[in-house]
Each structure stands twice: as C-alpha cells, then as structure tokens.
Amino acid sequence: MSVSWRPLGDTTFLITRQSRLPLLYAPLQDLVMEVNDAYVRCFQAALDGDAESARAIGVEPGMMEAFAVVSPKVRKKFDPSWPEAFEPTSVTLFLTHKCTLRCAYCYCEGGSGRDIDWPVLEASVLFALENAVRLGRELTVAFHGGDVGAVWPLFQRAIEFIEAAAAQAGVKVTMNTGTNGFYSASQAAYIAEHMHSATVSIDGLPEVHDRYRVTPGSGPSLETVLRSVRIFEENGLAYTIRMTVTAESLPLLAESVEYLCEHTKAQVIRAEPMYSRGRASVSELETPEPHAFVEAFREAGIVAQTRGRLLTYSGARPGGVVPAFCTYPSPTFGVTPDGDLSCCYEVLRPDDPLSGEFFYGHVEADGSAICVDRSRIAAIRNVAAQRRSACAECFCVFSCAGDCAAKAFDSGRLAGEMSSRCEITRALVLDMLEAALGGA
Ligand code: SF4
Ligand code: SF4
Ligand code: SF4
C-alpha cells in the first residue's frame, strides 16, 4: 500500500505508482494528470525557469511560478495572521461529562462527571452573541458531550435561553449537535425541531453497533438510535453518520455500510478507525491495521457509491487549503462542563494529560468573566503552524496539514513524524485522485 512521491517545487507533487504512469498532482490548481518521464523532465526544467521546456508542455512560462512557489494569497489561507482579539461568534457547549451510553471505546470516558454550571453556560452564549451582534454575523451553537440526553432538562433550558437571547438581539442562530441518538421519540422530535444539523454515531450492523455502543446496563442501543434517525428524517433534520471501526469490526465494514444505507437516508457516512484513548485504552479493543483499513474502506466505499451515498474518512479530503487538520488553532470556543476553554472536542477534563495542550482559559463559575490566556492561544497556533510546515513535503499537506493534533500529542508523535494514520490518509487521497482522473 505504501505510496511514494516527491515534491516538484513548493506546490506540486509527483506520485509514483506500481506498473503505471506517475501522477502529477498540483492541489492548489486542482490538477491531477498522468505523465511520462519526458513530461516530468520538461516540467522540472520549466520550474527551474526554462521557458522552452514550459512551452514544450503547453504552459506559458509565466504560469510556472504558481507551481513553483506558494503565492502570498494562498499562504494567507494556511499561514493566517490570526486577529489579536478573541471574538468568537460560535460556541461549543459541552453540557456534561455524563452520557446515556457506555461505549466500549469512549474517548472521554463518558458516563461520569459533572454538568456545566448555568452561569458559565449563560456567560459563554452571551459572549458569542455579543460578538455576533458587534461583527454583524450569525451565532452558531454546537452541543457535544457526553450527550445532551443525560442532562435533558438542562439542554432544553439552554435551547430556550439561546433562542430567546438571539431573537431579542435580532441575530440568526444555527445550532448543531454531535449525538449518540439514544433518545425517546419525543426527545428526538425536539432535537429535529431545534437543531439545524447533527452527526449521529452509529457503527452499522446490530452485532457491531450493539457490541460497542451499549447502555449503562450493557443493553443494546441500535433500535432506539435508528428510531431517532427516522424521526430526524421525517422532520427534515440534516444529519450525517459517524462510524467508529475497530480491528474486530473491520471485516464487517462493507456489510455495516450496506446496513446503514438500507436503514437510513444518510447521504454521508464517515468511517474512522478507533483510536485508543480514554476507555478504549483500558479495553482490549484494537485499532485497525492501516492496510486492512484501507482495503475494507475501499470495499465499503463501493457499497456506499452503489447506493448513491458517500463514504468519507477525515484525513482524505483532496483539494482546498486548510491551515490545520481541524479548527483547534482558531481556536474553537469550546466550554467544558468544568468551565474550562478547550479547543479540542476530545480533551474535556482538567485531569486529561492533554489539557495543558488544548486548554486556554476558563469561565468563572459565577459567569462574571471569561478569562482567556493569550499566550496559550499563541502557543496553540504556533504548534499548528509547526505541524503543518513539518509536513510540507507530503502530497496531502494542503488538506491534512499535520493530522489530528490530539492523536499526535497522545502518541508522543512530533511534528512531521509519520504514523499509521498517514498511511491511510495517503492511500485514500491517492484513491480520490485516481477516481478524479477516471472521471468517477
Ligand atoms: S462515545 Fe459518545 S455516546 Fe459513547 S459513551 Fe462516550 S460520550 Fe457517550
Ligand atoms: S485535535 Fe483531533 S480530536 Fe481534537 S478537535 Fe481536532 S480532530 Fe478532533
Ligand atoms: S500528517 Fe501525515 S498524511 Fe498528514 S500531511 Fe503530515 S505527513 Fe501527510
């Protein structure tokens, strides 16, 4: 499965394939083409300034600069000059550490812990709302956890407060949630009514899903989750599915995707290899081996495509330019149940060994102040920039930008150090390039 490539200039890569012509990939130009050795030689000479060689491959010499160096306009996208002021118009509320399920691989050990204090929630929402008013933007509120189902009255109170405050301020509010979908019918209808989108965690076949995503009494959850999904669909809630894949469930990935296509109308299904953290690190579950994951993903991808659905993986998103793998260096204005500000969706507890990397402030328990440590924000952004620049020679850098920082920190991986996730990312990006080449 190993992919070999070399950079040509700052923005173009030559990807070598077994028994086939290499690919010239210029992500910033959205260009991928099969090339022969003569073309590569001319391209390289043209990059080095040889006008004749540029013309020989049908490119005006002046256009070669775009392949040779990253323009300042593009550089601004991945090397952004972040504003001094901390003025988020989006807030992510982690209402609770508690959860209605006890997933075997839970990254945050969902199930126990505290709920957010109301003054903390109120102050956080009003802070984002005031910014939205001042900057003339919409307000976005996301709910993650734990799960809101574990603190239902608090969740409803929060929704009522947010909607009333936004209406009073004359600001449009958009709300979304990452959810386990384990709700009563009336709860699911409430979510569909108030959320604009959702990501629902479902692992596929009953024997897979109900093996991992269990109730506190170790009971199954799939039937209830699928009922919620039906209610979401009936009420027009846009949602995607997120699957977690273990080494054990991997052989059933294609069948699980088939099952989800059969039982839901989700257009996008994301499959992610389990990462061993939180409860997963003490369970006996194993993360899939990368080569096997890629093979199973390909098979499952065809199943999804045949059903008119899309199977995705977070690292494989060719095209576009991202400054970091996710929004953590923006930083995400995430407020944990303890009132800490975290820019990572998975680092939520003060005793998490990674809290020192992702926490950058707190909200006073009485809501009187939001304390932001600007030196922490600077350090977080610096880390993101380093991670990205250390990957500059990887052909996935413009879309992967150094991978999930939490997983990298957790595994002690330094910027630029490869991991099994890189193997998956590269193989699946290459698949997408080949599909684009074939017009798929
Ligand atoms: S993975 Fe999500 S749904 Fe499962 S126990 Fe953890 S927080 Fe709850
Ligand atoms: S750093 Fe990783 S775990 Fe944290 S929010 Fe980003 S992608 Fe998610
Ligand atoms: S983390 Fe790996 S796949 Fe991603 S850009 Fe860096 S080297 Fe490439």
Coordinates of C-alpha atoms and ligand atoms in Angstrom, one line a residue:
M1 CA 0.0 0.0 0.0
S2 CA 2.9 2.3 0.5
V3 CA 2.8 5.3 -1.7
S4 CA 6.0 7.1 -2.9
W5 CA 6.2 10.6 -4.2
R6 CA 8.5 13.6 -4.4
P7 CA 7.7 17.3 -4.3
L8 CA 8.4 19.3 -7.5
G9 CA 8.5 22.9 -6.4
D10 CA 6.5 24.0 -3.4
T11 CA 3.1 23.1 -4.6
T12 CA 3.3 20.2 -6.9
F13 CA 4.0 16.5 -6.3
L14 CA 5.0 13.6 -8.4
I15 CA 3.3 10.4 -7.1
T16 CA 4.8 7.1 -8.3
R17 CA 2.6 4.1 -8.9
Q18 CA 3.4 0.5 -9.5
S19 CA 3.3 -0.5 -13.2
R20 CA 1.5 2.7 -14.1
L21 CA 2.5 6.2 -15.2
P22 CA 3.2 8.5 -12.3
L23 CA 0.7 11.2 -11.3
L24 CA 1.5 14.9 -11.3
Y25 CA -0.7 16.4 -8.6
A26 CA -1.0 20.2 -8.1
P27 CA -3.6 20.6 -5.3
L28 CA -3.7 24.3 -5.5
Q29 CA -4.5 24.2 -9.2
D30 CA -6.9 21.3 -8.6
L31 CA -4.9 19.5 -11.2
V32 CA -4.0 15.8 -11.4
M33 CA -2.7 14.1 -14.6
E34 CA -0.8 11.0 -15.7
V35 CA 2.6 12.0 -17.0
N36 CA 5.5 10.2 -18.6
D37 CA 9.2 10.7 -17.9
A38 CA 9.7 13.2 -20.7
Y39 CA 6.9 15.4 -19.3
V40 CA 8.4 15.2 -15.8
R41 CA 11.8 16.3 -17.1
C42 CA 10.3 19.2 -19.0
F43 CA 8.1 20.2 -16.0
Q44 CA 11.1 20.2 -13.7
A45 CA 13.1 22.2 -16.1
A46 CA 10.3 24.7 -16.6
L47 CA 10.0 25.0 -12.8
D48 CA 13.7 25.8 -12.8
G49 CA 13.0 28.7 -15.2
D50 CA 13.5 27.1 -18.7
A51 CA 10.9 28.8 -20.9
E52 CA 11.4 26.4 -23.8
S53 CA 10.5 23.5 -21.5
A54 CA 7.4 25.2 -20.3
R55 CA 6.2 25.8 -23.8
A56 CA 7.0 22.2 -24.7
I57 CA 4.4 21.1 -22.1
G58 CA 1.9 23.7 -23.2
V59 CA 2.3 26.1 -20.3
E60 CA 3.1 29.8 -20.6
P61 CA 6.5 30.3 -18.8
G62 CA 4.9 33.0 -16.6
M63 CA 2.4 30.5 -15.2
M64 CA 5.0 28.1 -13.9
E65 CA 5.6 30.3 -10.8
A66 CA 2.3 29.2 -9.4
F67 CA 3.6 25.6 -9.4
A68 CA 7.0 26.6 -8.0
V69 CA 6.0 28.7 -5.1
V70 CA 3.0 29.2 -2.8
S71 CA 1.5 32.6 -3.7
P72 CA 1.1 35.1 -0.8
K73 CA -2.7 34.8 -1.3
V74 CA -2.7 31.1 -0.7
R75 CA -0.1 31.4 2.0
K76 CA -2.5 33.6 3.9
K77 CA -5.0 30.7 4.0
F78 CA -2.7 28.3 5.7
D79 CA -0.5 30.7 7.5
P80 CA -3.2 33.1 8.6
S81 CA -2.5 36.2 10.6
W82 CA -5.0 35.5 13.3
P83 CA -6.6 38.6 14.9
E84 CA -5.3 39.7 18.3
A85 CA -8.8 39.9 19.6
F86 CA -10.7 36.8 20.8
E87 CA -14.1 37.4 19.3
P88 CA -15.8 34.0 18.5
T89 CA -19.3 34.1 17.2
S90 CA -19.6 30.3 17.6
V91 CA -19.6 28.4 20.9
T92 CA -19.4 24.7 21.5
L93 CA -21.1 23.7 24.8
F94 CA -20.1 20.5 26.4
L95 CA -23.0 20.4 28.8
T96 CA -21.9 17.3 30.7
H97 CA -19.4 14.6 31.0
K98 CA -22.3 12.2 31.6
C99 CA -23.8 10.1 28.9
T100 CA -26.8 7.8 28.3
L101 CA -24.5 5.2 26.8
R102 CA -21.2 3.5 27.9
C103 CA -19.4 2.9 24.6
A104 CA -16.6 0.5 24.9
Y105 CA -14.2 2.8 23.2
C106 CA -15.4 6.2 24.5
Y107 CA -12.5 8.7 24.2
C108 CA -13.8 10.8 27.1
E109 CA -15.0 8.0 29.4
G110 CA -18.5 9.4 29.0
G111 CA -20.7 8.3 31.8
S112 CA -19.4 10.0 34.9
G113 CA -18.6 13.6 35.8
R114 CA -20.2 16.9 36.3
D115 CA -22.6 19.2 34.3
I116 CA -21.8 22.7 33.3
D117 CA -22.9 25.4 35.7
W118 CA -25.7 27.6 34.4
P119 CA -23.9 30.9 34.9
V120 CA -21.0 29.5 32.9
L121 CA -23.3 28.5 30.0
E122 CA -25.1 31.8 30.1
A123 CA -21.9 33.9 30.0
S124 CA -20.4 31.8 27.2
V125 CA -23.5 32.1 25.0
L126 CA -23.9 35.8 25.6
F127 CA -20.2 36.4 24.9
A128 CA -20.5 34.7 21.5
L129 CA -23.8 36.5 20.9
E130 CA -22.4 39.9 21.7
N131 CA -19.6 39.3 19.3
A132 CA -22.1 38.2 16.6
V133 CA -24.1 41.5 17.1
R134 CA -21.0 43.6 17.0
L135 CA -19.5 41.9 14.0
G136 CA -22.8 41.6 12.1
R137 CA -22.6 37.8 12.0
E138 CA -24.8 34.8 12.8
L139 CA -24.5 32.9 16.1
T140 CA -23.6 29.3 15.9
V141 CA -24.0 27.0 18.9
A142 CA -22.9 23.4 19.0
F143 CA -23.6 20.7 21.6
H144 CA -21.2 17.9 22.3
G145 CA -20.5 15.8 25.2
G146 CA -21.1 13.4 27.0
D147 CA -24.6 13.5 25.5
V148 CA -27.4 16.0 25.9
G149 CA -29.7 13.1 26.6
A150 CA -28.0 12.7 30.0
V151 CA -29.0 16.3 31.0
W152 CA -32.2 16.7 29.2
P153 CA -33.8 19.5 31.3
L154 CA -30.5 21.5 31.2
F155 CA -30.4 21.0 27.4
Q156 CA -34.0 22.3 27.0
R157 CA -33.3 25.2 29.3
A158 CA -30.2 26.0 27.2
I159 CA -32.1 25.9 23.9
E160 CA -34.9 28.1 25.2
F161 CA -32.3 30.6 26.6
I162 CA -30.3 30.7 23.4
E163 CA -33.3 31.1 21.1
A164 CA -34.8 33.8 23.2
A165 CA -31.5 35.7 23.5
A166 CA -30.7 35.5 19.8
A167 CA -34.3 36.6 18.9
Q168 CA -34.0 39.6 21.3
A169 CA -30.7 40.6 19.7
G170 CA -32.1 40.1 16.2
V171 CA -29.4 37.6 15.4
K172 CA -29.9 34.4 13.4
V173 CA -28.8 31.4 15.4
T174 CA -27.8 28.0 14.0
M175 CA -27.5 25.0 16.3
N176 CA -26.0 21.6 15.7
T177 CA -25.0 18.6 17.8
G178 CA -22.8 15.6 17.8
T179 CA -25.1 12.9 19.3
N180 CA -25.4 9.2 20.2
G181 CA -29.1 9.3 19.0
F182 CA -30.2 7.4 22.1
Y183 CA -33.5 9.3 22.7
S184 CA -37.1 8.8 23.4
A185 CA -39.3 9.6 20.4
S186 CA -40.3 13.0 21.9
Q187 CA -36.7 13.9 22.6
A188 CA -35.7 13.0 19.0
A189 CA -38.5 15.2 17.7
Y190 CA -37.3 18.1 19.9
I191 CA -33.8 17.8 18.6
A192 CA -35.1 17.7 15.0
E193 CA -37.1 20.8 15.7
H194 CA -34.3 22.9 17.3
M195 CA -31.1 21.7 15.6
H196 CA -30.1 22.6 12.1
S197 CA -27.8 19.6 11.7
A198 CA -26.5 16.6 13.6
T199 CA -23.7 14.0 13.4
V200 CA -25.1 10.7 14.7
S201 CA -22.7 7.9 15.9
I202 CA -23.8 4.5 14.5
D203 CA -21.4 1.7 13.9
G204 CA -23.5 -0.4 11.5
L205 CA -24.8 -3.9 11.8
P206 CA -26.6 -4.7 15.1
E207 CA -23.9 -7.2 16.0
V208 CA -21.3 -4.5 15.6
H209 CA -23.1 -1.5 17.0
D210 CA -24.7 -3.2 19.9
R211 CA -21.3 -4.8 20.8
Y212 CA -19.7 -1.4 21.4
R213 CA -22.4 1.2 21.9
V214 CA -24.2 -0.2 24.9
T215 CA -26.4 1.2 27.7
P216 CA -25.2 1.5 31.3
G217 CA -26.7 -1.9 31.8
S218 CA -24.8 -3.3 28.8
G219 CA -28.0 -3.4 26.7
P220 CA -28.3 -2.7 23.0
S221 CA -28.9 0.8 21.7
L222 CA -29.3 0.5 17.9
E223 CA -33.0 0.1 17.7
T224 CA -33.5 3.3 19.7
V225 CA -30.9 5.2 17.7
L226 CA -32.5 4.1 14.4
R227 CA -35.9 5.3 15.7
S228 CA -34.3 8.7 16.4
V229 CA -32.9 8.8 12.9
R230 CA -36.2 8.0 11.4
I231 CA -37.7 10.9 13.4
F232 CA -34.9 13.2 12.3
E233 CA -35.6 12.3 8.7
E234 CA -39.4 12.7 9.0
N235 CA -38.7 16.2 10.4
G236 CA -36.1 17.2 7.8
L237 CA -33.1 17.4 10.1
A238 CA -29.9 17.3 8.1
Y239 CA -27.5 14.7 9.6
T240 CA -24.5 12.6 8.8
I241 CA -23.4 9.3 10.3
R242 CA -20.1 8.7 12.1
M243 CA -18.9 5.1 12.4
T244 CA -16.0 4.0 14.7
V245 CA -14.2 1.0 13.3
T246 CA -12.2 -1.4 15.5
A247 CA -9.9 -4.2 14.3
E248 CA -12.6 -6.6 15.2
S249 CA -15.4 -4.8 13.3
L250 CA -13.3 -4.0 10.3
P251 CA -14.2 -7.2 8.3
L252 CA -17.9 -6.2 8.6
L253 CA -17.4 -2.6 7.4
A254 CA -18.9 -3.1 4.0
E255 CA -21.9 -5.0 5.4
S256 CA -22.3 -2.3 8.0
V257 CA -22.3 0.4 5.4
E258 CA -24.8 -1.6 3.4
Y259 CA -27.0 -1.9 6.6
L260 CA -26.8 1.8 7.2
C261 CA -27.8 2.5 3.6
E262 CA -30.7 0.2 4.0
H263 CA -31.9 1.5 7.3
T264 CA -31.2 5.3 6.9
K265 CA -31.2 8.0 4.3
A266 CA -27.9 9.4 5.4
Q267 CA -26.1 10.8 2.3
V268 CA -22.7 11.0 4.0
I269 CA -21.2 8.2 6.2
R270 CA -17.9 8.8 7.9
A271 CA -15.8 5.8 8.9
E272 CA -12.9 6.4 11.3
P273 CA -10.5 3.9 12.8
M274 CA -10.9 3.6 16.5
Y275 CA -8.2 5.5 18.4
S276 CA -7.1 4.0 21.6
R277 CA -7.7 6.7 24.2
G278 CA -9.9 7.1 27.2
R279 CA -12.0 3.9 27.9
A280 CA -10.6 2.3 24.7
S281 CA -7.1 2.4 26.1
V282 CA -8.1 0.1 29.0
S283 CA -10.4 -2.1 27.0
E284 CA -9.0 -4.9 24.9
L285 CA -10.1 -3.3 21.7
E286 CA -7.6 -2.8 19.0
T287 CA -7.3 -0.2 16.3
P288 CA -7.4 -1.5 12.8
E289 CA -4.2 -2.1 11.0
P290 CA -3.8 0.6 8.3
H291 CA -3.5 -1.6 5.2
A292 CA -6.5 -3.6 6.3
F293 CA -8.5 -0.4 7.0
V294 CA -7.8 0.9 3.5
E295 CA -8.8 -2.3 1.8
A296 CA -12.1 -2.5 3.9
F297 CA -12.8 1.2 3.3
R298 CA -12.4 0.7 -0.5
E299 CA -14.9 -2.2 -0.4
A300 CA -17.3 -0.3 1.7
G301 CA -16.9 2.9 -0.4
I302 CA -18.1 1.0 -3.4
V303 CA -21.1 -0.2 -1.5
A304 CA -21.9 3.3 -0.5
Q305 CA -21.4 4.6 -4.0
T306 CA -23.7 1.9 -5.4
R307 CA -26.4 3.2 -3.0
G308 CA -25.8 6.8 -4.0
R309 CA -24.1 7.6 -0.7
L310 CA -20.6 8.9 0.1
L311 CA -18.2 7.1 2.5
T312 CA -15.6 9.5 3.9
Y313 CA -12.5 9.5 6.1
S314 CA -11.4 12.6 7.9
G315 CA -7.9 12.7 6.6
A316 CA -8.7 12.2 2.9
R317 CA -10.1 15.4 1.5
P318 CA -8.1 16.5 -1.5
G319 CA -8.5 20.0 -2.9
G320 CA -8.7 23.1 -0.9
V321 CA -6.3 24.5 1.5
V322 CA -6.6 24.2 5.3
P323 CA -4.4 25.8 7.9
A324 CA -4.8 22.9 10.3
F325 CA -6.5 19.5 10.4
C326 CA -9.4 20.9 12.3
T327 CA -10.4 24.2 13.8
Y328 CA -8.5 23.8 17.1
P329 CA -6.0 26.6 16.5
S330 CA -8.7 29.1 15.5
P331 CA -9.3 28.3 18.4
T332 CA -12.6 26.6 18.8
F333 CA -14.5 28.3 21.7
G334 CA -15.4 25.1 23.5
V335 CA -16.6 25.4 27.1
T336 CA -16.3 22.2 29.1
P337 CA -18.6 21.1 32.0
D338 CA -15.9 22.4 34.4
G339 CA -15.9 25.8 32.7
D340 CA -12.5 25.4 31.0
L341 CA -12.0 26.6 27.5
S342 CA -10.8 23.8 25.3
C343 CA -10.1 23.9 21.6
C344 CA -10.3 20.1 21.2
Y345 CA -13.6 18.2 21.1
E346 CA -12.0 15.3 22.8
V347 CA -10.0 16.9 25.5
L348 CA -12.6 17.9 28.1
R349 CA -11.3 17.1 31.5
P350 CA -8.8 19.0 33.6
D351 CA -7.0 15.8 34.5
D352 CA -6.7 14.8 30.9
P353 CA -2.9 14.7 30.2
L354 CA -3.6 16.7 27.1
S355 CA -5.4 19.5 28.8
G356 CA -2.2 21.5 29.0
E357 CA -2.0 21.4 25.2
F358 CA -5.6 22.4 24.4
F359 CA -7.0 24.4 27.3
Y360 CA -6.5 28.1 27.0
G361 CA -8.6 29.7 29.7
H362 CA -11.8 29.4 31.7
V363 CA -15.1 30.9 32.5
E364 CA -15.6 32.0 36.1
A365 CA -18.1 29.7 37.9
D366 CA -20.4 32.7 38.5
G367 CA -20.2 33.7 34.9
S368 CA -18.6 37.0 35.8
A369 CA -15.7 36.7 33.4
I370 CA -14.3 34.8 30.5
C371 CA -10.6 34.5 31.1
V372 CA -8.5 33.9 28.0
D373 CA -4.8 33.1 28.2
R374 CA -3.5 34.7 25.1
S375 CA -0.1 33.2 25.5
R376 CA -1.8 29.7 25.4
I377 CA -3.6 30.7 22.2
A378 CA -0.3 31.9 20.6
A379 CA 1.3 28.6 21.6
I380 CA -1.6 26.5 20.2
R381 CA -1.4 28.4 16.9
N382 CA 2.3 28.0 16.8
V383 CA 2.0 24.3 17.3
A384 CA -0.5 24.1 14.4
A385 CA 1.8 26.1 12.1
Q386 CA 4.8 23.9 13.1
R387 CA 2.8 20.7 12.4
R388 CA 1.8 22.0 9.0
S389 CA 5.2 23.2 7.9
A390 CA 6.8 19.9 9.1
C391 CA 4.5 18.1 6.6
A392 CA 5.4 20.5 3.7
E393 CA 6.8 17.7 1.6
C394 CA 3.8 15.4 1.9
F395 CA 1.4 15.5 -1.0
C396 CA -1.5 15.5 1.4
V397 CA -0.3 18.6 3.3
F398 CA -2.8 21.1 1.8
S399 CA -5.7 19.1 3.1
C400 CA -4.4 17.2 6.1
A401 CA -2.0 19.8 7.4
G402 CA -0.4 17.6 10.0
D403 CA -3.3 15.4 11.2
C404 CA -5.3 15.4 14.4
A405 CA -3.1 17.2 16.9
A406 CA -4.7 15.3 19.9
K407 CA -3.9 11.9 18.5
A408 CA -0.4 13.1 17.6
F409 CA 0.2 14.5 21.1
D410 CA -1.3 11.5 22.7
S411 CA 1.0 9.1 20.9
G412 CA 4.0 11.4 21.5
R413 CA 4.4 12.0 17.8
L414 CA 6.4 15.1 17.0
A415 CA 5.5 17.4 14.1
G416 CA 6.5 15.7 10.8
E417 CA 6.7 12.2 12.3
M418 CA 4.7 9.7 10.3
S419 CA 2.0 7.5 11.7
S420 CA -0.2 4.7 10.6
R421 CA -2.9 7.4 10.0
C422 CA -0.6 8.9 7.4
E423 CA -0.6 5.6 5.5
I424 CA -4.4 5.6 5.5
T425 CA -4.6 9.3 4.5
R426 CA -2.2 9.0 1.6
A427 CA -3.7 5.8 0.3
L428 CA -7.2 7.2 0.4
V429 CA -6.2 10.6 -1.1
L430 CA -4.5 8.7 -3.9
D431 CA -7.7 6.7 -4.5
M432 CA -9.6 10.0 -4.8
L433 CA -7.1 11.4 -7.2
E434 CA -7.3 8.3 -9.4
A435 CA -11.1 8.5 -9.2
A436 CA -11.0 12.1 -10.3
L437 CA -8.6 11.1 -13.1
G438 CA -11.0 8.5 -14.3
G439 CA -13.9 10.9 -14.1
A440 CA -15.6 8.9 -11.3
Ligands
SF4_1 S1 -18.5 7.8 22.8 FE1 -20.1 9.4 23.0 S2 -22.0 8.3 23.2 FE2 -20.4 6.8 23.7 S3 -20.2 6.9 25.9 FE3 -18.7 8.3 25.0 S4 -19.7 10.3 25.0 FE4 -21.3 8.7 25.3
SF4_2 S1 -7.4 18.0 17.5 FE1 -8.2 16.0 16.8 S2 -9.6 15.3 18.4 FE2 -9.2 17.5 18.8 S3 -10.9 18.5 17.7 FE3 -9.2 18.4 16.3 S4 -9.6 16.5 15.1 FE4 -10.9 16.4 17.0
SF4_3 S1 0.1 14.1 9.0 FE1 0.9 12.5 7.5 S2 -0.6 12.4 5.9 FE2 -1.0 14.3 7.0 S3 0.2 15.9 5.9 FE3 1.5 15.1 7.6 S4 2.7 13.5 6.7 FE4 1.0 13.9 5.3

